[in-house]
Amino acid sequence: MSVAAIRLVLLDVDGVLTDGSIYIGANGEEYKKFHVRDGLGMVMLQRHGIAVGIISGRASSAVAHRMQELKITLVYQDVHDKLACYEKILRERGLTDRDVAYMGDDLPDLPVLRRVGLAAAPADAVPEVREAASFVAPLPGGCGAVRALSDFILKAFV
């Protein structure tokens, strides 16, 4: 597959953009830690004309806020069928599988990973996901894995 063909990068959130931890305060408020380098990687992709979006099985106002900061509008949360969501995105954007990179870390991500042009995983993804990935980041989720993926894709444009 040609990395230069990538027009959209989709990401899982928990375990990819975060380390997978969920912090819950005494009043039920949820906190997530995002790595600034991952954010810059997402911004750099957008600056090169590559759309970025998320597909997450959970809903979080912290995620919505972070995506708004990064000007990411393809935000799908509380998704129980990631493949159906992915197919909807393809139809709406007029894309094919080969146009898309996806980074996931756990079993619910496998159906999408098996379809996309560039399947990616953080270093600490479950073994089945790492085996399905054609790119495994040298860093774990929430610690620069997304930045490693963005750098890998953007090198095709240099």
GROMACS .gro file of C-alpha atoms in nm:
model
  158
    1MET     CA    1   0.000   0.000   0.000
    2SER     CA    2   0.113   0.351  -0.073
    3VAL     CA    3   0.124   0.570   0.235
    4ALA     CA    4   0.099   0.870   0.001
    5ALA     CA    5  -0.257   0.756  -0.086
    6ILE     CA    6  -0.379   0.821   0.271
    7ARG     CA    7  -0.647   1.092   0.278
    8LEU     CA    8  -0.799   1.017   0.619
    9VAL     CA    9  -0.654   0.903   0.950
   10LEU     CA   10  -0.901   0.756   1.198
   11LEU     CA   11  -0.809   0.683   1.557
   12ASP     CA   12  -0.950   0.497   1.852
   13VAL     CA   13  -0.925   0.703   2.171
   14ASP     CA   14  -0.874   0.495   2.487
   15GLY     CA   15  -0.544   0.313   2.452
   16VAL     CA   16  -0.441   0.512   2.143
   17LEU     CA   17  -0.478   0.883   2.221
   18THR     CA   18  -0.466   0.800   2.592
   19ASP     CA   19  -0.281   0.535   2.789
   20GLY     CA   20  -0.613   0.360   2.844
   21SER     CA   21  -0.657   0.483   3.199
   22ILE     CA   22  -0.985   0.639   3.300
   23TYR     CA   23  -0.969   0.886   3.588
   24ILE     CA   24  -1.299   0.943   3.766
   25GLY     CA   25  -1.337   1.213   4.030
   26ALA     CA   26  -1.548   1.195   4.346
   27ASN     CA   27  -1.845   1.352   4.167
   28GLY     CA   28  -1.822   1.122   3.866
   29GLU     CA   29  -1.635   1.364   3.641
   30GLU     CA   30  -1.401   1.193   3.398
   31TYR     CA   31  -1.045   1.300   3.321
   32LYS     CA   32  -0.817   1.188   3.043
   33LYS     CA   33  -0.451   1.260   2.976
   34PHE     CA   34  -0.353   1.342   2.617
   35HIS     CA   35   0.003   1.375   2.488
   36VAL     CA   36   0.081   1.710   2.329
   37ARG     CA   37   0.296   1.545   2.059
   38ASP     CA   38   0.002   1.335   1.945
   39GLY     CA   39  -0.200   1.654   1.914
   40LEU     CA   40   0.069   1.821   1.705
   41GLY     CA   41   0.087   1.513   1.484
   42MET     CA   42  -0.286   1.538   1.421
   43VAL     CA   43  -0.254   1.909   1.340
   44MET     CA   44   0.035   1.842   1.100
   45LEU     CA   45  -0.170   1.579   0.916
   46GLN     CA   46  -0.452   1.830   0.874
   47ARG     CA   47  -0.210   2.095   0.748
   48HIS     CA   48  -0.104   1.849   0.477
   49GLY     CA   49  -0.465   1.803   0.368
   50ILE     CA   50  -0.519   1.470   0.547
   51ALA     CA   51  -0.841   1.461   0.745
   52VAL     CA   52  -0.833   1.323   1.098
   53GLY     CA   53  -1.114   1.171   1.300
   54ILE     CA   54  -1.191   0.947   1.595
   55ILE     CA   55  -1.412   0.645   1.646
   56SER     CA   56  -1.450   0.564   2.016
   57GLY     CA   57  -1.656   0.305   2.194
   58ARG     CA   58  -1.698   0.540   2.490
   59ALA     CA   59  -1.837   0.891   2.517
   60SER     CA   60  -1.641   1.157   2.701
   61SER     CA   61  -1.675   1.534   2.723
   62ALA     CA   62  -1.296   1.549   2.771
   63VAL     CA   63  -1.251   1.387   2.430
   64ALA     CA   64  -1.502   1.623   2.268
   65HIS     CA   65  -1.316   1.920   2.419
   66ARG     CA   66  -0.974   1.797   2.302
   67MET     CA   67  -1.101   1.732   1.948
   68GLN     CA   68  -1.253   2.080   1.938
   69GLU     CA   69  -0.916   2.226   2.042
   70LEU     CA   70  -0.752   2.041   1.753
   71LYS     CA   71  -1.028   2.143   1.509
   72ILE     CA   72  -1.121   1.782   1.443
   73THR     CA   73  -1.482   1.752   1.334
   74LEU     CA   74  -1.502   1.379   1.256
   75VAL     CA   75  -1.585   1.279   1.611
   76TYR     CA   76  -1.779   0.958   1.666
   77GLN     CA   77  -1.823   0.858   2.029
   78ASP     CA   78  -2.027   0.586   2.199
   79VAL     CA   79  -1.991   0.371   1.887
   80HIS     CA   80  -2.082   0.008   1.940
   81ASP     CA   81  -2.015  -0.107   1.582
   82LYS     CA   82  -1.694   0.057   1.465
   83LEU     CA   83  -1.706  -0.113   1.125
   84ALA     CA   84  -2.054   0.025   1.050
   85CYS     CA   85  -1.936   0.372   1.156
   86TYR     CA   86  -1.627   0.337   0.937
   87GLU     CA   87  -1.836   0.235   0.636
   88LYS     CA   88  -2.064   0.535   0.692
   89ILE     CA   89  -1.762   0.767   0.694
   90LEU     CA   90  -1.636   0.613   0.368
   91ARG     CA   91  -1.973   0.666   0.199
   92GLU     CA   92  -2.011   1.023   0.324
   93ARG     CA   93  -1.659   1.124   0.220
   94GLY     CA   94  -1.642   0.926  -0.106
   95LEU     CA   95  -1.337   0.730   0.008
   96THR     CA   96  -1.218   0.373  -0.034
   97ASP     CA   97  -1.039   0.150   0.215
   98ARG     CA   98  -0.700   0.229   0.062
   99ASP     CA   99  -0.749   0.600   0.138
  100VAL     CA  100  -0.767   0.541   0.513
  101ALA     CA  101  -0.526   0.474   0.797
  102TYR     CA  102  -0.666   0.356   1.130
  103MET     CA  103  -0.492   0.313   1.465
  104GLY     CA  104  -0.650   0.089   1.726
  105ASP     CA  105  -0.531  -0.102   2.028
  106ASP     CA  106  -0.786  -0.368   2.120
  107LEU     CA  107  -1.020  -0.633   1.983
  108PRO     CA  108  -1.312  -0.401   1.891
  109ASP     CA  109  -1.074  -0.229   1.646
  110LEU     CA  110  -0.993  -0.544   1.447
  111PRO     CA  111  -1.280  -0.526   1.194
  112VAL     CA  112  -1.171  -0.178   1.086
  113LEU     CA  113  -0.800  -0.260   1.097
  114ARG     CA  114  -0.859  -0.553   0.862
  115ARG     CA  115  -1.017  -0.321   0.603
  116VAL     CA  116  -0.809  -0.003   0.590
  117GLY     CA  117  -0.519   0.074   0.362
  118LEU     CA  118  -0.285   0.131   0.657
  119ALA     CA  119  -0.357  -0.058   0.979
  120ALA     CA  120  -0.165   0.081   1.276
  121ALA     CA  121  -0.128   0.003   1.646
  122PRO     CA  122   0.051   0.147   1.947
  123ALA     CA  123   0.339  -0.058   2.086
  124ASP     CA  124   0.125  -0.177   2.378
  125ALA     CA  125  -0.177  -0.292   2.174
  126VAL     CA  126  -0.308  -0.642   2.238
  127PRO     CA  127  -0.119  -0.911   2.041
  128GLU     CA  128  -0.402  -0.972   1.793
  129VAL     CA  129  -0.406  -0.604   1.697
  130ARG     CA  130  -0.028  -0.581   1.665
  131GLU     CA  131  -0.037  -0.885   1.435
  132ALA     CA  132  -0.306  -0.724   1.217
  133ALA     CA  133  -0.116  -0.395   1.192
  134SER     CA  134   0.122  -0.309   0.911
  135PHE     CA  135   0.262  -0.025   1.125
  136VAL     CA  136   0.331  -0.069   1.496
  137ALA     CA  137   0.439   0.252   1.664
  138PRO     CA  138   0.753   0.237   1.876
  139LEU     CA  139   0.561   0.407   2.159
  140PRO     CA  140   0.258   0.304   2.365
  141GLY     CA  141  -0.085   0.462   2.344
  142GLY     CA  142  -0.109   0.807   2.499
  143CYS     CA  143   0.269   0.847   2.485
  144GLY     CA  144   0.333   0.956   2.127
  145ALA     CA  145   0.204   0.658   1.925
  146VAL     CA  146  -0.020   0.882   1.714
  147ARG     CA  147   0.268   1.122   1.651
  148ALA     CA  148   0.480   0.828   1.530
  149LEU     CA  149   0.202   0.733   1.289
  150SER     CA  150   0.164   1.089   1.163
  151ASP     CA  151   0.541   1.120   1.110
  152PHE     CA  152   0.539   0.788   0.922
  153ILE     CA  153   0.261   0.907   0.691
  154LEU     CA  154   0.402   1.256   0.639
  155LYS     CA  155   0.744   1.121   0.536
  156ALA     CA  156   0.574   1.010   0.214
  157PHE     CA  157   0.526   1.379   0.129
  158VAL     CA  158   0.887   1.485   0.186
   0.00000   0.00000   0.00000
